[in-house]
Coordinates of N, CA, C and O in Angstrom, one line a residue:
X247 N 33.0 44.0 -10.4 CA 32.3 43.6 -9.9 C 31.0 44.2 -8.3 O 30.1 43.8 -8.7
X248 N 32.3 45.2 -8.4 CA 31.8 46.3 -7.3 C 30.6 46.7 -7.5 O 29.6 46.9 -6.6
X249 N 31.0 47.4 -8.6 CA 29.8 48.3 -9.4 C 28.4 47.4 -9.0 O 27.7 47.7 -8.8
X250 N 27.4 46.3 -9.0 CA 26.8 45.4 -9.2 C 26.8 45.0 -8.3 O 25.8 45.3 -8.2
X251 N 27.4 44.7 -7.3 CA 27.2 44.8 -5.8 C 25.9 45.9 -5.1 O 25.8 46.0 -4.3
X252 N 27.4 47.0 -5.7 CA 26.2 48.3 -4.6 C 25.3 48.6 -5.6 O 23.9 48.9 -4.7
X253 N 24.7 48.2 -6.4 CA 23.7 48.4 -7.8 C 22.5 47.7 -6.8 O 20.8 48.3 -6.8
X254 N 22.8 47.0 -6.2 CA 21.5 45.6 -5.7 C 21.5 45.6 -4.0 O 20.6 44.6 -3.6
X255 N 21.9 47.1 -3.8 CA 22.5 46.7 -2.2 C 20.8 46.8 -1.4 O 20.9 46.3 -1.0
X256 N 20.1 47.1 -2.3 CA 18.4 47.4 -1.8 C 17.7 46.2 -1.4 O 16.9 46.2 -1.4
X257 N 18.2 45.4 -2.7 CA 17.4 43.6 -3.0 C 17.1 43.6 -1.5 O 15.9 42.9 -1.5
X258 N 17.6 43.1 -0.3 CA 17.9 41.9 0.5 C 15.8 43.1 1.1 O 15.0 42.5 1.7
X259 N 16.3 44.1 1.5 CA 15.5 45.1 2.3 C 13.8 44.8 2.0 O 12.9 45.4 1.9
X260 N 13.8 45.4 0.4 CA 13.2 45.3 -0.6 C 12.0 44.1 -0.4 O 11.3 43.6 -0.1
X261 N 12.9 42.8 -0.5 CA 12.7 41.4 -0.8 C 12.4 41.2 0.8 O 11.1 40.1 1.2
X262 N 12.0 41.6 2.0 CA 11.8 41.3 3.8 C 10.3 42.3 3.1 O 10.1 41.4 4.2
X263 N 10.3 43.8 3.0 CA 9.4 44.1 3.0 C 8.0 43.5 2.8 O 6.9 43.3 2.9
X264 N 8.8 43.0 1.1 CA 7.4 41.9 0.6 C 7.1 40.8 1.4 O 5.4 40.6 1.1
X265 N 8.3 39.9 2.3 CA 7.6 38.7 2.3 C 6.9 39.1 3.9 O 6.2 38.6 3.8
X266 N 7.5 40.7 4.3 CA 6.7 40.7 5.2 C 4.8 41.0 4.8 O 4.2 40.6 6.1
X267 N 4.8 41.6 4.6 CA 3.7 42.3 3.3 C 2.1 40.7 3.7 O 1.8 40.8 3.3
X268 N 3.2 39.6 2.6 CA 2.4 38.0 2.6 C 1.9 38.0 3.7 O 0.8 37.3 3.9
X269 N 2.8 37.9 4.7 CA 3.1 36.9 5.7 C 2.0 37.9 6.9 O 0.9 36.4 7.8
X270 N 2.1 39.0 6.6 CA 0.9 39.4 7.8 C -0.2 40.1 7.9 O -1.3 40.6 8.2
X271 N -1.3 39.4 6.2 CA -1.9 39.8 5.7 C -2.9 38.8 6.3 O -3.1 37.9 6.1
X272 N -4.2 39.5 7.1 CA -5.6 38.1 7.3 C -5.6 37.2 6.2 O -5.2 37.2 5.5
X273 N -5.6 35.8 7.2 CA -6.3 34.9 6.3 C -7.7 35.4 5.6 O -8.9 36.0 6.2
X274 N -7.7 35.3 4.0 CA -8.3 35.3 3.2 C -9.4 34.0 3.2 O -9.2 32.7 3.2
X275 N -11.4 34.1 3.6 CA -12.2 33.3 4.0 C -12.5 33.5 1.9 O -12.9 33.8 1.4
X276 N -12.1 31.5 1.6 CA -12.3 31.3 0.8 C -13.7 30.1 0.5 O -13.6 29.4 0.8
X277 N -14.8 31.0 -0.6 CA -16.4 30.4 0.0 C -16.4 30.5 -1.7 O -17.4 31.0 -2.4
X278 N -15.3 29.3 -2.2 CA -15.8 28.7 -4.0 C -17.2 28.6 -4.1 O -17.6 27.5 -3.0
X279 N -18.3 28.1 -5.3 CA -18.9 27.8 -5.8 C -19.1 27.4 -7.2 O -18.4 28.3 -8.4
X280 N -20.2 27.0 -7.3 CA -20.0 26.5 -8.4 C -21.4 25.2 -9.1 O -21.9 24.8 -8.3
X281 N -21.5 25.3 -10.4 CA -23.2 24.5 -10.5 C -22.1 24.2 -11.5 O -22.5 23.9 -12.7
X282 N -21.9 22.0 -12.1 CA -21.2 21.8 -12.9 C -22.7 20.1 -13.1 O -22.7 19.6 -12.4
X283 N -22.5 19.3 -14.8 CA -22.3 18.6 -14.9 C -21.9 17.4 -13.8 O -21.0 17.2 -13.3
X284 N -23.3 16.6 -13.5 CA -22.5 15.3 -12.1 C -23.2 14.4 -13.1 O -23.3 14.1 -14.1
X285 N -21.7 13.4 -12.8 CA -22.0 12.0 -12.7 C -23.3 11.3 -13.4 O -23.9 9.8 -13.1
X286 N -24.1 11.4 -12.1 CA -25.2 11.2 -11.0 C -26.7 12.0 -11.9 O -27.9 11.4 -12.0
X287 N -26.5 12.7 -13.0 CA -27.1 13.3 -13.9 C -27.4 14.6 -12.9 O -27.7 14.9 -12.4
X288 N -28.2 15.6 -14.4 CA -28.0 16.9 -13.7 C -26.9 17.9 -13.9 O -25.4 16.9 -13.0
X289 N -27.2 18.5 -12.8 CA -26.0 19.3 -12.4 C -26.1 19.4 -11.2 O -27.1 19.5 -10.2
X290 N -24.8 19.7 -10.4 CA -24.8 19.7 -8.9 C -23.6 20.9 -8.6 O -22.7 21.8 -9.1
X291 N -24.8 22.1 -7.6 CA -23.6 23.0 -6.9 C -22.8 22.4 -5.8 O -24.0 21.9 -5.2
X292 N -21.7 23.0 -5.1 CA -21.9 23.3 -4.1 C -22.0 23.9 -2.8 O -22.2 23.3 -2.3
X293 N -22.9 24.7 -3.3 CA -23.6 25.4 -2.4 C -24.5 24.6 -1.9 O -25.6 24.7 -0.7
X294 N -25.1 23.6 -2.6 CA -26.1 22.9 -2.0 C -25.5 22.2 -1.3 O -26.5 20.5 -0.5
X295 N -24.2 21.3 -1.2 CA -24.3 20.5 0.1 C -23.4 21.6 0.6 O -22.9 21.0 2.3
X296 N -23.9 22.5 1.5 CA -23.4 24.0 2.9 C -23.9 23.0 4.0 O -24.7 22.5 3.7
X297 N -23.3 22.7 4.9 CA -24.3 22.3 6.2 C -23.3 20.5 6.1 O -23.4 20.5 7.1
X298 N -22.3 19.9 5.1 CA -21.5 19.2 5.6 C -19.9 19.5 5.3 O -19.7 20.2 4.6
X299 N -18.9 18.8 5.9 CA -17.4 18.5 5.4 C -17.5 18.7 4.0 O -18.2 16.7 4.3
X300 N -16.6 18.9 3.7 CA -16.6 18.9 2.3 C -14.8 18.2 1.9 O -13.8 19.0 2.4
X301 N -14.3 17.4 1.5 CA -13.4 17.1 0.5 C -13.4 17.9 -1.3 O -14.2 16.1 -1.4
X302 N -12.9 18.5 -1.3 CA -13.6 18.4 -2.8 C -12.2 18.6 -3.4 O -10.8 18.8 -3.6
X303 N -11.7 17.2 -4.8 CA -10.7 16.7 -4.9 C -10.6 16.8 -6.8 O -11.6 16.3 -7.4
X304 N -9.5 17.4 -6.9 CA -9.1 18.3 -8.4 C -8.8 16.9 -9.0 O -7.3 16.6 -8.4
X305 N -8.8 16.1 -9.8 CA -8.7 15.1 -10.0 C -8.3 15.5 -12.1 O -9.5 15.7 -12.7
X306 N -7.9 13.7 -12.7 CA -7.9 13.5 -13.7 C -7.5 12.6 -13.8 O -7.2 11.7 -13.4
X307 N -8.3 11.8 -15.2 CA -8.4 10.3 -15.9 C -6.6 9.9 -16.5 O -7.0 9.0 -15.6
X308 N -6.3 10.8 -16.5 CA -4.7 10.5 -16.5 C -4.0 10.8 -15.9 O -1.9 10.3 -16.1
X309 N -4.1 11.0 -14.8 CA -3.5 11.4 -13.6 C -3.0 10.2 -12.7 O -4.1 9.7 -11.8
X310 N -1.8 9.1 -12.8 CA -1.4 8.5 -11.6 C -1.9 8.5 -10.8 O -2.0 7.8 -9.9
X311 N -1.0 9.5 -9.6 CA -1.6 9.6 -8.1 C -3.0 9.8 -7.6 O -2.8 9.4 -7.2
X312 N -3.4 10.4 -9.1 CA -5.2 10.3 -8.4 C -5.6 9.9 -8.4 O -6.7 9.2 -8.0
X313 N -5.2 8.6 -9.6 CA -6.2 7.4 -9.9 C -6.0 6.4 -8.3 O -6.9 6.1 -7.8
X314 N -4.5 6.5 -7.9 CA -4.0 5.7 -7.0 C -4.7 6.0 -5.7 O -4.8 5.1 -4.6
X315 N -5.4 7.3 -6.1 CA -5.7 8.0 -4.6 C -7.4 7.4 -4.1 O -7.6 7.5 -3.2
X316 N -7.9 7.0 -5.1 CA -9.2 6.8 -5.4 C -9.6 5.9 -4.1 O -11.0 6.0 -3.4
X317 N -9.1 4.7 -3.8 CA -9.3 3.7 -3.2 C -9.5 4.4 -1.4 O -10.1 3.4 -0.5
X318 N -8.6 5.6 -1.4 CA -9.0 6.0 0.4 C -9.8 6.6 0.5 O -10.0 7.1 1.3
X319 N -9.7 7.7 -1.0 CA -11.4 8.7 -0.4 C -13.1 7.8 -0.2 O -13.1 8.3 -0.3
X320 N -12.6 6.7 -1.4 CA -14.1 6.3 -1.3 C -13.9 5.2 -0.1 O -15.6 5.7 0.8
X321 N -12.6 4.6 0.4 CA -13.0 4.3 1.8 C -13.0 5.5 3.1 O -14.3 5.1 4.3
X322 N -13.1 7.1 3.1 CA -13.4 7.8 3.8 C -15.1 8.1 3.4 O -15.5 8.6 4.5
X323 N -15.1 8.4 2.3 CA -16.3 9.6 2.5 C -17.4 8.0 3.0 O -18.3 8.1 3.0
X324 N -17.3 7.0 3.0 CA -17.9 5.1 3.5 C -17.7 6.1 5.3 O -19.0 5.9 5.5
X325 N -17.0 5.7 5.7 CA -16.4 5.9 6.6 C -17.3 6.9 7.7 O -17.6 6.6 8.5
X326 N -17.1 8.9 7.1 CA -17.6 9.3 7.7 C -19.1 10.0 7.8 O -19.7 11.3 7.8
X327 N -19.3 9.5 6.3 CA -20.7 10.0 5.6 C -21.1 10.5 6.7 O -22.7 10.8 6.5
X328 N -21.7 9.1 7.5 CA -23.5 9.6 8.7 C -22.5 10.6 9.5 O -23.9 10.9 10.2
X329 N -21.8 10.9 10.0 CA -21.1 11.8 10.4 C -21.4 13.1 9.3 O -20.0 14.1 10.1
X330 N -21.6 13.9 8.9 CA -21.8 15.1 7.7 C -20.5 15.6 7.4 O -20.3 16.0 6.6
X331 N -20.2 14.3 6.7 CA -19.1 14.3 5.2 C -18.9 13.7 4.2 O -19.5 13.1 3.7
X332 N -18.4 14.5 3.0 CA -18.8 13.7 2.4 C -17.2 14.1 1.4 O -16.8 15.2 1.3
X333 N -17.1 13.4 0.0 CA -15.7 13.7 -0.8 C -16.7 13.8 -2.2 O -18.0 13.5 -2.3
X334 N -16.1 15.2 -3.0 CA -16.4 15.4 -4.1 C -15.3 15.2 -5.1 O -14.3 16.1 -5.0
X335 N -15.4 14.8 -6.4 CA -14.8 14.6 -6.8 C -15.2 15.9 -8.5 O -15.8 15.8 -8.7
X336 N -14.7 16.6 -8.5 CA -14.0 17.7 -9.8 C -12.8 16.9 -10.9 O -11.7 17.4 -10.3
X337 N -13.6 16.7 -11.8 CA -12.7 16.2 -13.3 C -12.4 17.1 -13.8 O -13.4 18.1 -14.1
X338 N -11.3 17.4 -14.1 CA -10.9 18.5 -15.3 C -10.9 18.0 -16.5 O -9.2 18.6 -17.1
X339 N -11.2 16.3 -16.8 CA -10.3 15.7 -18.1 C -11.5 16.6 -19.4 O -12.7 17.2 -19.3
X340 N -10.5 16.4 -20.7 CA -11.7 17.4 -21.5 C -12.9 15.9 -22.3 O -11.9 15.6 -23.7
X341 N -13.7 15.6 -21.4 CA -14.6 14.5 -21.5 C -15.5 14.8 -21.7 O -15.7 15.8 -21.4
X342 N -16.7 13.9 -22.4 CA -18.2 14.8 -22.5 C -18.8 13.9 -21.0 O -18.1 13.0 -20.4
X343 N -19.3 14.3 -20.4 CA -19.3 13.1 -19.2 C -20.2 12.2 -19.2 O -20.2 11.6 -18.4
X344 N -20.7 11.7 -20.3 CA -20.9 10.2 -20.6 C -19.8 9.5 -20.4 O -19.3 8.7 -19.9
X345 N -18.8 10.1 -21.0 CA -17.2 9.4 -21.0 C -16.7 9.8 -19.6 O -16.0 8.6 -18.9
X346 N -17.3 10.4 -18.8 CA -16.7 10.7 -17.5 C -17.4 9.4 -16.3 O -16.9 8.8 -15.5
X347 N -19.1 9.3 -17.1 CA -19.6 8.2 -15.6 C -19.1 7.3 -16.3 O -19.5 6.3 -15.1
X348 N -19.0 7.0 -16.9 CA -18.6 5.2 -17.5 C -17.3 4.5 -17.4 O -17.2 4.3 -16.2
X349 N -16.4 5.9 -16.9 CA -14.6 6.0 -15.9 C -15.2 6.0 -14.8 O -14.4 4.5 -13.9
X350 N -16.0 6.5 -14.2 CA -16.7 6.3 -12.3 C -17.1 5.0 -12.1 O -16.6 4.3 -10.9
X351 N -18.0 4.9 -13.8 CA -18.3 3.4 -12.9 C -17.6 1.9 -12.8 O -17.7 0.7 -12.2
X352 N -16.4 2.0 -14.1 CA -15.7 0.6 -14.4 C -14.7 0.9 -13.0 O -14.0 0.3 -12.5
X353 N -14.3 2.4 -12.3 CA -13.4 2.3 -11.3 C -14.1 2.1 -10.0 O -13.6 2.4 -8.8
X354 N -15.3 2.5 -9.9 CA -16.0 1.9 -8.7 C -15.9 3.0 -7.8 O -16.1 2.7 -6.4
X355 N -16.3 4.1 -8.6 CA -16.5 5.8 -7.7 C -17.8 5.3 -6.6 O -18.8 5.5 -7.2
X356 N -17.1 5.8 -5.6 CA -18.4 5.5 -4.7 C -19.1 7.3 -4.3 O -20.5 7.1 -3.7
X357 N -18.0 8.1 -4.2 CA -19.1 9.5 -4.1 C -19.0 10.1 -5.2 O -18.6 9.9 -5.9
X358 N -19.5 11.8 -4.9 CA -20.1 12.5 -6.0 C -19.2 13.3 -7.2 O -17.9 13.2 -6.3
X359 N -19.6 12.7 -8.6 CA -18.3 13.3 -9.3 C -19.2 14.2 -10.7 O -20.0 14.5 -10.7
X360 N -18.8 15.6 -10.6 CA -18.8 16.4 -11.2 C -17.9 16.4 -12.4 O -16.4 16.6 -11.9
X361 N -17.9 17.1 -13.4 CA -17.1 18.0 -14.5 C -16.8 18.9 -14.9 O -17.7 20.1 -15.0
X362 N -16.1 19.4 -14.1 CA -14.7 20.8 -14.1 C -14.5 21.2 -15.0 O -13.6 20.4 -16.5
X363 N -12.6 22.6 -15.2 CA -11.8 22.0 -15.9 C -10.6 23.5 -14.6 O -11.2 23.3 -13.6
X364 N -10.4 23.7 -15.4 CA -9.2 24.7 -14.3 C -9.6 26.1 -14.2 O -9.0 26.3 -12.8
X365 N -10.4 26.2 -14.9 CA -10.9 27.8 -14.2 C -11.5 27.1 -13.3 O -11.8 27.8 -11.8
X366 N -12.4 26.7 -13.2 CA -13.0 26.3 -11.8 C -12.0 25.5 -10.6 O -12.1 26.3 -9.4
X367 N -11.4 25.2 -10.6 CA -9.8 24.4 -9.8 C -9.5 25.6 -9.6 O -9.0 26.5 -8.3
X368 N -9.2 27.0 -10.0 CA -8.4 28.7 -9.6 C -9.5 28.9 -8.5 O -8.8 30.2 -7.9
X369 N -10.8 28.8 -8.4 CA -11.7 29.3 -7.6 C -11.4 29.2 -6.2 O -11.4 30.2 -4.7
X370 N -10.6 28.3 -6.7 CA -10.4 27.9 -4.8 C -8.4 28.1 -3.9 O -8.8 27.9 -3.2
X371 N -8.3 28.5 -5.4 CA -7.0 29.0 -5.1 C -6.0 29.7 -6.3 O -6.7 28.8 -7.2
X372 N -4.1 29.4 -5.9 CA -4.0 29.4 -7.4 C -3.9 27.6 -7.1 O -3.7 26.8 -6.7
X373 N -4.3 27.1 -8.8 CA -3.8 26.0 -9.5 C -2.4 25.6 -9.0 O -1.3 25.7 -10.4
X374 N -2.0 24.7 -8.8 CA -0.4 23.8 -8.5 C -0.5 22.4 -8.7 O 0.6 21.7 -8.7
X375 N -1.5 22.2 -9.8 CA -1.0 20.5 -10.3 C -2.1 19.9 -9.5 O -2.8 20.6 -8.7
X376 N -2.0 18.0 -10.2 CA -3.5 17.9 -9.8 C -2.8 16.4 -8.9 O -0.9 15.9 -9.5
X377 N -2.9 15.5 -7.8 CA -3.8 15.9 -7.7 C -4.3 16.9 -6.3 O -2.6 17.5 -5.8
X378 N -4.9 18.0 -6.3 CA -5.2 19.2 -5.5 C -6.4 18.4 -4.9 O -7.9 18.7 -4.8
X379 N -6.3 18.9 -3.4 CA -8.3 18.3 -2.8 C -8.0 19.6 -1.7 O -6.8 20.6 -1.7
X380 N -9.3 20.1 -1.1 CA -9.9 21.2 -0.2 C -10.8 20.9 0.6 O -11.0 20.3 -0.3
X381 N -9.7 20.9 1.6 CA -11.3 20.4 3.2 C -11.9 21.6 3.2 O -11.5 22.6 3.3
X382 N -13.5 21.8 2.9 CA -14.4 22.8 3.2 C -14.9 22.3 4.5 O -15.2 21.3 5.1
X383 N -14.8 23.7 5.3 CA -16.4 23.6 6.9 C -17.7 23.5 6.5 O -17.9 23.3 4.8
X384 N -17.6 23.4 7.5 CA -19.6 23.3 7.0 C -20.1 24.6 6.5 O -21.6 24.6 5.9
X385 N -19.9 25.9 6.1 CA -20.6 26.9 5.5 C -19.5 27.3 4.3 O -19.8 28.5 3.7
X386 N -18.8 26.5 3.8 CA -18.2 26.2 2.8 C -16.9 27.3 2.4 O -16.5 27.1 1.6
X387 N -15.9 27.5 4.0 CA -15.1 28.0 3.8 C -13.7 26.9 3.4 O -13.8 25.8 4.0
X388 N -12.5 27.1 2.6 CA -11.4 26.6 2.3 C -10.6 26.4 3.5 O -10.7 27.6 4.4
X389 N -11.2 25.5 5.1 CA -9.8 25.3 5.7 C -8.5 24.5 5.5 O -7.7 25.1 6.5
X390 N -8.3 23.8 4.5 CA -6.9 23.1 4.3 C -7.0 22.7 2.9 O -7.7 22.7 1.8
X391 N -5.7 22.9 2.4 CA -5.3 22.5 0.8 C -4.4 21.8 1.1 O -2.9 21.2 1.8
X392 N -4.4 20.5 -0.2 CA -3.2 19.3 0.6 C -2.9 19.2 -1.4 O -4.0 19.3 -2.2
X393 N -2.1 19.4 -1.9 CA -1.0 19.7 -3.0 C -0.7 18.0 -2.7 O 0.1 17.4 -2.5
X394 N -1.0 17.5 -4.5 CA -0.7 16.4 -4.9 C -0.9 14.9 -4.1 O -2.0 15.2 -3.4
X395 N -0.7 13.8 -4.6 CA -1.1 12.6 -3.7 C -0.9 13.1 -2.3 O 0.1 12.7 -1.8
X396 N -1.8 12.5 -1.5 CA -1.9 12.5 0.0 C -2.7 11.4 -0.3 O -3.4 10.6 -0.6
X397 N -2.4 11.3 1.6 CA -3.3 9.7 2.1 C -4.5 9.6 3.0 O -4.6 11.0 3.5
X398 N -4.9 9.1 3.0 CA -6.4 9.3 3.5 C -6.0 9.4 5.1 O -6.7 9.6 6.0
X399 N -4.8 9.3 5.5 CA -4.3 9.1 7.1 C -4.6 11.1 7.1 O -4.4 11.8 8.7
X400 N -4.3 11.7 6.5 CA -3.4 12.6 5.6 C -4.8 13.9 6.2 O -5.2 14.6 6.8
X401 N -5.3 13.1 5.1 CA -7.5 13.8 4.9 C -7.6 13.9 6.4 O -8.7 14.6 6.5
X402 N -8.4 12.2 6.4 CA -8.8 12.7 8.2 C -7.9 12.6 9.5 O -9.3 12.9 10.7
X403 N -7.0 13.3 9.8 CA -6.8 14.1 10.7 C -7.0 15.6 10.8 O -7.3 15.6 12.1
X404 N -6.3 16.2 9.4 CA -7.3 17.5 8.9 C -8.9 17.3 9.5 O -9.5 18.8 9.5
X405 N -9.7 16.1 9.1 CA -11.4 16.2 9.5 C -11.8 16.3 11.0 O -12.3 16.7 11.4
X406 N -10.5 15.4 11.0 CA -11.1 14.6 12.8 C -11.3 16.2 13.3 O -11.7 16.7 14.0
X407 N -10.0 17.5 13.0 CA -9.9 18.8 13.8 C -10.9 19.6 13.7 O -12.4 19.7 14.8
X408 N -11.7 19.2 12.3 CA -13.7 19.8 11.3 C -14.9 19.1 12.6 O -15.5 19.7 12.6
X409 N -14.5 18.0 12.8 CA -15.6 16.9 13.3 C -15.7 17.1 14.4 O -17.1 17.5 15.1
X410 N -14.6 17.8 15.2 CA -15.2 17.9 16.9 C -15.5 19.5 16.8 O -16.4 19.6 17.3
X411 N -15.6 20.4 15.9 CA -16.1 21.7 15.8 C -17.7 21.3 16.3 O -18.3 20.9 15.8
X412 N -18.2 22.0 17.0 CA -19.9 21.8 17.1 C -20.3 22.7 16.1 O -20.1 23.2 15.7
X413 N -21.3 21.4 15.0 CA -22.0 22.3 14.6 C -23.4 23.4 14.6 O -23.7 23.2 15.5
X414 N -23.2 24.2 13.6 CA -24.4 25.9 14.1 C -25.3 25.3 13.9 O -25.4 24.8 13.0
X415 N -26.4 25.4 15.0 CA -28.1 25.6 14.4 C -28.3 26.0 13.2 O -28.3 27.1 13.2

């Protein structure tokens, strides 16, 4: 046992150095972009929404927590759309755009929905399950990530900080 312990005396120092390197790196500005089929017809490019605050919600029709979040996202979208904010849903279902459009209409989703995939989700950072949401500032930079089912109040709190920042002319 002593022999094993002596072989790994270096491990805590290496782990500490690795952790320090990860936490001391400057934050990276992630500015994802995509152009995806929209349930409204045609394609929607994320870059076309620059100048607005966005909550990008990665979800799927088979994901219970994703579906449970729709009413709160509808409410946030309606409440703040006059303030330059909107929700954008990115479905990662293996559907046709027609099937997704039918689902969106049945669920009465009021915000734009596009058909994406996990590769698009990874452009925002490591994919860690559904639902996952990202709050983007007016320049398209990811400012906050939400993992799992999140309340409208939590999104609204983070959104409040961005709404208070003056818009660039």
